[in-house]
XYZ file of C-alpha atoms in Angstrom:
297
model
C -2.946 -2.155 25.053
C 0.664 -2.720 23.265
C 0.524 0.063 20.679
C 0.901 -1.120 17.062
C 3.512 -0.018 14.229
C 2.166 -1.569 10.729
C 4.599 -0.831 7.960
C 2.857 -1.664 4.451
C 5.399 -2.940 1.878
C 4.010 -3.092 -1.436
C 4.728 -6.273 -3.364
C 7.364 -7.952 -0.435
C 7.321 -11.865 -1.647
C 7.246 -14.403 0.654
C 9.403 -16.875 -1.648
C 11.662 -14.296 -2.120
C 12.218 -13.443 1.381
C 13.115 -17.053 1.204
C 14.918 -17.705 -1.598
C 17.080 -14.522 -1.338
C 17.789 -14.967 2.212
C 16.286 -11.435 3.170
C 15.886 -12.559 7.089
C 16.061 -8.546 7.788
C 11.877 -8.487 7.192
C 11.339 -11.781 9.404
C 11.443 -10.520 12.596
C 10.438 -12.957 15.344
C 7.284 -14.655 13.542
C 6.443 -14.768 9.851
C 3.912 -16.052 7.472
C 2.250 -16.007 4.282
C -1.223 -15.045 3.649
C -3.463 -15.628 0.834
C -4.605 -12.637 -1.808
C -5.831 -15.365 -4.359
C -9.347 -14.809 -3.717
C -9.733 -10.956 -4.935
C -10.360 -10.872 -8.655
C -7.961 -8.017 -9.190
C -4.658 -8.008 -7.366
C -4.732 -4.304 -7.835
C -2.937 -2.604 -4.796
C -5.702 -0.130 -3.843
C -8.245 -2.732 -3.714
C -6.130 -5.294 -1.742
C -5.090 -2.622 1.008
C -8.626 -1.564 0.859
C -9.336 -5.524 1.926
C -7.276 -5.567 4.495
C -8.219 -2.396 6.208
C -11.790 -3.446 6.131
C -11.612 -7.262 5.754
C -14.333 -7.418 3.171
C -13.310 -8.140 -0.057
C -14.603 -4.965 -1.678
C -14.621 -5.988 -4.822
C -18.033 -7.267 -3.640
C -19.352 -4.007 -1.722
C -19.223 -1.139 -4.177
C -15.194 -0.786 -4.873
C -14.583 -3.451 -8.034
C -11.953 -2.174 -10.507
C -14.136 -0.292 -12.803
C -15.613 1.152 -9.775
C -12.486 2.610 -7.860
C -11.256 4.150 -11.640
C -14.574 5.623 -12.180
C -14.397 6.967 -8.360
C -10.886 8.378 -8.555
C -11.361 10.359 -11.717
C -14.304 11.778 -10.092
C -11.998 12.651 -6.978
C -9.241 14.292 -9.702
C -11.516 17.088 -10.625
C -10.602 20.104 -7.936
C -14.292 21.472 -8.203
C -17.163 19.305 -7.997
C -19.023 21.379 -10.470
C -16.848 20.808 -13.322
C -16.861 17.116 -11.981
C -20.308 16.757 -12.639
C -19.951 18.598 -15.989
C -17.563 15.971 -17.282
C -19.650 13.240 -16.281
C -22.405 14.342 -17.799
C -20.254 15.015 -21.213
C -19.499 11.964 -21.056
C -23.160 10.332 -20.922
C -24.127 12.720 -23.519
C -20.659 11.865 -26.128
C -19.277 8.449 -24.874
C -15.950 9.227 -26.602
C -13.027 8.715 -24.275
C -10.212 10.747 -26.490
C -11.580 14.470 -26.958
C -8.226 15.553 -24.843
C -10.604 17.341 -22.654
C -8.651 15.668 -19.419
C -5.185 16.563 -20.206
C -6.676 20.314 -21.033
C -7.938 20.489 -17.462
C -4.914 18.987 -15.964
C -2.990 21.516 -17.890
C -4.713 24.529 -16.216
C -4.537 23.057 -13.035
C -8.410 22.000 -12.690
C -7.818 18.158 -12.396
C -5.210 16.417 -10.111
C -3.122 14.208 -12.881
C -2.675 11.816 -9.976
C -5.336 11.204 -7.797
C -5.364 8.871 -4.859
C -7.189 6.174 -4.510
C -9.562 6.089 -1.990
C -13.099 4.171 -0.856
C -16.002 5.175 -0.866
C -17.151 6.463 2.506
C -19.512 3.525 3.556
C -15.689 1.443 3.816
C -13.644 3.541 4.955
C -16.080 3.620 8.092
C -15.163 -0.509 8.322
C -11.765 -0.195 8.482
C -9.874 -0.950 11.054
C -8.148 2.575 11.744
C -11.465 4.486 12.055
C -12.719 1.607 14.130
C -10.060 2.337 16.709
C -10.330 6.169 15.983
C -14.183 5.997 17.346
C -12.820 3.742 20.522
C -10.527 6.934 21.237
C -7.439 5.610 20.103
C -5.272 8.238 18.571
C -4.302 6.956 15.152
C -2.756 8.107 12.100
C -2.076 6.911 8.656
C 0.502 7.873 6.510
C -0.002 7.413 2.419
C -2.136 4.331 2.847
C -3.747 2.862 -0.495
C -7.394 3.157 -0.020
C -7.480 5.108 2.936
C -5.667 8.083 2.135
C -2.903 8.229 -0.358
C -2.369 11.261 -2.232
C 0.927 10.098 -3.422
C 1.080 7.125 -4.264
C -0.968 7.470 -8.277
C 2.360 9.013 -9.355
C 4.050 5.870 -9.113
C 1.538 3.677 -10.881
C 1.174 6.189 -13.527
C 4.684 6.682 -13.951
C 5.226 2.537 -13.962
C 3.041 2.620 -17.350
C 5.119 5.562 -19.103
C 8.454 3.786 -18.103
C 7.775 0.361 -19.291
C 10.306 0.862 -22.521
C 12.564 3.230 -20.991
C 15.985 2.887 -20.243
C 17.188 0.925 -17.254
C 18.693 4.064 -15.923
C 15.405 6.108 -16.417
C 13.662 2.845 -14.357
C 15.798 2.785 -11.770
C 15.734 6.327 -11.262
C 11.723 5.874 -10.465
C 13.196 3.530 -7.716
C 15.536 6.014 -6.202
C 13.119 8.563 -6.028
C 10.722 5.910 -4.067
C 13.203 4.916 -1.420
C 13.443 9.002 -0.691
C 9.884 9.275 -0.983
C 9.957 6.452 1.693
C 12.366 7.865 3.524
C 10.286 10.700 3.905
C 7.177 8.897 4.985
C 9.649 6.610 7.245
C 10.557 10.134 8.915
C 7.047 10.811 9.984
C 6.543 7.504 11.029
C 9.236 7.907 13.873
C 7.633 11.278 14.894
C 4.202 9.674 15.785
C 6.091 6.959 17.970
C 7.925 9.237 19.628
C 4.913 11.501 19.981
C 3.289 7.959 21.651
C 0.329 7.422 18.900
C -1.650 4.537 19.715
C -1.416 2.751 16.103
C 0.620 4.097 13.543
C 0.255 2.839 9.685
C 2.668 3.557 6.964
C 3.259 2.356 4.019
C 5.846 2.204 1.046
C 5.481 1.205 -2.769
C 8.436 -0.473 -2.504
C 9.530 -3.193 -3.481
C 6.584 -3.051 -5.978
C 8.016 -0.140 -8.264
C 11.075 -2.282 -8.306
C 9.278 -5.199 -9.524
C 8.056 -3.703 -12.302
C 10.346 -1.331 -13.274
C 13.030 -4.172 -13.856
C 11.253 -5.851 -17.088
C 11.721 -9.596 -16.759
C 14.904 -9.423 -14.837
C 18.424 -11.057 -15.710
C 20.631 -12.666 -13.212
C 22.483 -9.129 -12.475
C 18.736 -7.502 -12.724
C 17.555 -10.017 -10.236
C 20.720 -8.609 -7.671
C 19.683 -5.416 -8.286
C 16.137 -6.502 -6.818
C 17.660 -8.278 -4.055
C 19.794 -4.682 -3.251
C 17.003 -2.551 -3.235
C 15.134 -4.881 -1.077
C 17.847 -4.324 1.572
C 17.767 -0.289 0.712
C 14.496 -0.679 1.731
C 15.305 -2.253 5.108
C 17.878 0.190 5.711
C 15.307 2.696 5.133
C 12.886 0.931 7.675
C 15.076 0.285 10.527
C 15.337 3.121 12.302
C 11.796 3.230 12.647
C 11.884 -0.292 13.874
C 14.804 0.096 16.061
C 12.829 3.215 18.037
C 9.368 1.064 17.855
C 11.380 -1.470 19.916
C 12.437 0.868 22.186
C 9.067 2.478 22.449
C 7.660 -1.108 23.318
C 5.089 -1.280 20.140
C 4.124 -4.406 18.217
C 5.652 -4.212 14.705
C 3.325 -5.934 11.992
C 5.337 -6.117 8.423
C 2.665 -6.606 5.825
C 2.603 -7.142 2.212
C -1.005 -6.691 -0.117
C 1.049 -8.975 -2.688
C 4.340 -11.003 -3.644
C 5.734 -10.518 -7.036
C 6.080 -13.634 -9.102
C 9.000 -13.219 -11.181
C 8.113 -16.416 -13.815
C 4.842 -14.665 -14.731
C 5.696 -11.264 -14.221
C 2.819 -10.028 -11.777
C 1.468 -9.586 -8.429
C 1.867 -13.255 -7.200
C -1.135 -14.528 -5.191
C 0.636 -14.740 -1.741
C 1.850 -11.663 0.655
C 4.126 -11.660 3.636
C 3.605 -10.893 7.226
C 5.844 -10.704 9.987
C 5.456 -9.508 14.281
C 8.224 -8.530 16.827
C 6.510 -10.035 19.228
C 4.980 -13.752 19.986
C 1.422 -13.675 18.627
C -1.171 -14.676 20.930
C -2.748 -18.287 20.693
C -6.012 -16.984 19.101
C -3.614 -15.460 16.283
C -4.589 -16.819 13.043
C -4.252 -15.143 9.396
C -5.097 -17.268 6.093
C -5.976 -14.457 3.704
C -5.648 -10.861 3.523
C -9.374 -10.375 5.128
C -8.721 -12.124 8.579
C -6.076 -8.989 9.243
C -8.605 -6.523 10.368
C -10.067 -8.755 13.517
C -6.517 -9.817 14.350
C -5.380 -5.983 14.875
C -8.283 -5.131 16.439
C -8.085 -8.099 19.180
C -4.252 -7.618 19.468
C -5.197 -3.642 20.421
C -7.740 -5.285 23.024
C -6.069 -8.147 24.598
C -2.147 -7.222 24.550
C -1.108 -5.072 27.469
């Protein structure tokens, strides 16, 4: 098998990699594939889709589901977990403050990942591979393991009428935060790991920490997009040289007219795809990888 590199870029837009001439994501072949068909565009849920390549919206992780789930997960005893849920069949009254009480004394995780429930993450494609014997690792992915990714989304919401410089200052900290993952990223490929995932929540936190962008807003965007390569291409320079396939994937564009997760994401290989290589939405990801890890060699 080629071993696989897949670097998970939240929010990269297809018609922005266009339109803004941002050739550094393209690589040798590129497309778009559709996210359209998932009721929420909610990043958990559409990484969750493409891991397993079910739309789980339908098999026990809908919206309401996966919020329910991960403040169950926040609690850090699964006593008190089960305290709280029963408080809250017993007095359905979401603002007692209870939850920022716990947090406070360091009994609930203020930003808990988001992850599936455990009857999905056994149809994903990573712990596929893992039970062929593939070594595999996954670094922050949405669904699958995050642990730091909440902050960001949680953050987004408290920042929405800040100051451009507080905004952008979420931004910064996610390219180092990147950086960071980006670091590990290059140890596994130089340790030889089979596949490798990673992934970054830019440009995403960009997106929407730029507020319906003005023309020099809009070159911000464009600059961080490039930060972001600059971040990446280290690791993609020593993939190269370490002979893996490189798959650039988005869960999402960003649709700057509307303001929101556009319905379209963007994909792009190193290497010539095979002819059996086909991707139309985000589901038809998970078969791909899995014949590219049996076929390629």
């Amino acid at each position: 098998m080629v071993k696989i590199l897949i670097i998970g870029l939240d929010g990269l837009d297809p018609d922005l990699v266009e339109r803004w001439r941002m050739c550094w994501f393209k690589q040798r072949f590129y497309g778009r594939h559709y996210v359209g068909l998932i009721k929420d565009l909610y990043t958990p849920i559409l990484w969750s889709c493409f891991l397993t390549g079910l739309n789980v919206e339908e098999h026990g992780y809908s919206l309401s589901e996966l919020k329910e789930k991960r403040a169950s997960d926040a609690f850090r005893s699964k006593l008190l977990c089960k305290l709280y849920l029963l408080r809250k069949r017993i007095i359905p009254i979401k603002k007692l403050g209870l939850r920022k009480l716990l947090i406070k004394f360091g009994l609930v995780d203020p930003y808990p990942g988001s992850i599936m429930p455990e009857h999905l993450l056994r149809k994903t494609f990573l712990e596929e591979l893992k039970a062929r014997g593939y070594s595999v690792v996954a670094i922050e992915v949405p669904g699958y393991n995050e642990s730091r990714n909440e902050y960001y989304r949680v953050k987004i919401d408290e920042l929405v009428t800040a100051s451009f410089r507080e905004r952008s200052k979420l931004v910064e900290e996610a390219l180092e935060d990147t950086s960071e993952r980006v670091d590990r990223a290059i140890e596994y490929v130089a340790s030889g790991y089979d596949v490798i995932f990673v992934y970054s929540p830019l440009p995403d936190v960009a997106f929407h920490m730029a507020v319906e962008p003005n023309l020099s807003i809009r070159a911000w965007l464009r600059s961080i997009h490039h930060s972001l390569y600059k971040v990446v291409k280290e690791l993609l320079d020593i993939a190269k040289e370490n002979k893996y396939a490189v798959l650039i994937v988005s869960d999402h564009g960003f649709d700057l007219k509307n303001y929101y997760h556009s319905n379209y994401g963007f994909w792009s290989l190193n290497i010539e795809p095979p002819s059996w290589w086909s991707i139309h939405s985000i589901l038809d990801f998970k078969d791909n990888i899995l014949k590219l890890t049996e076929v390629i060699g």
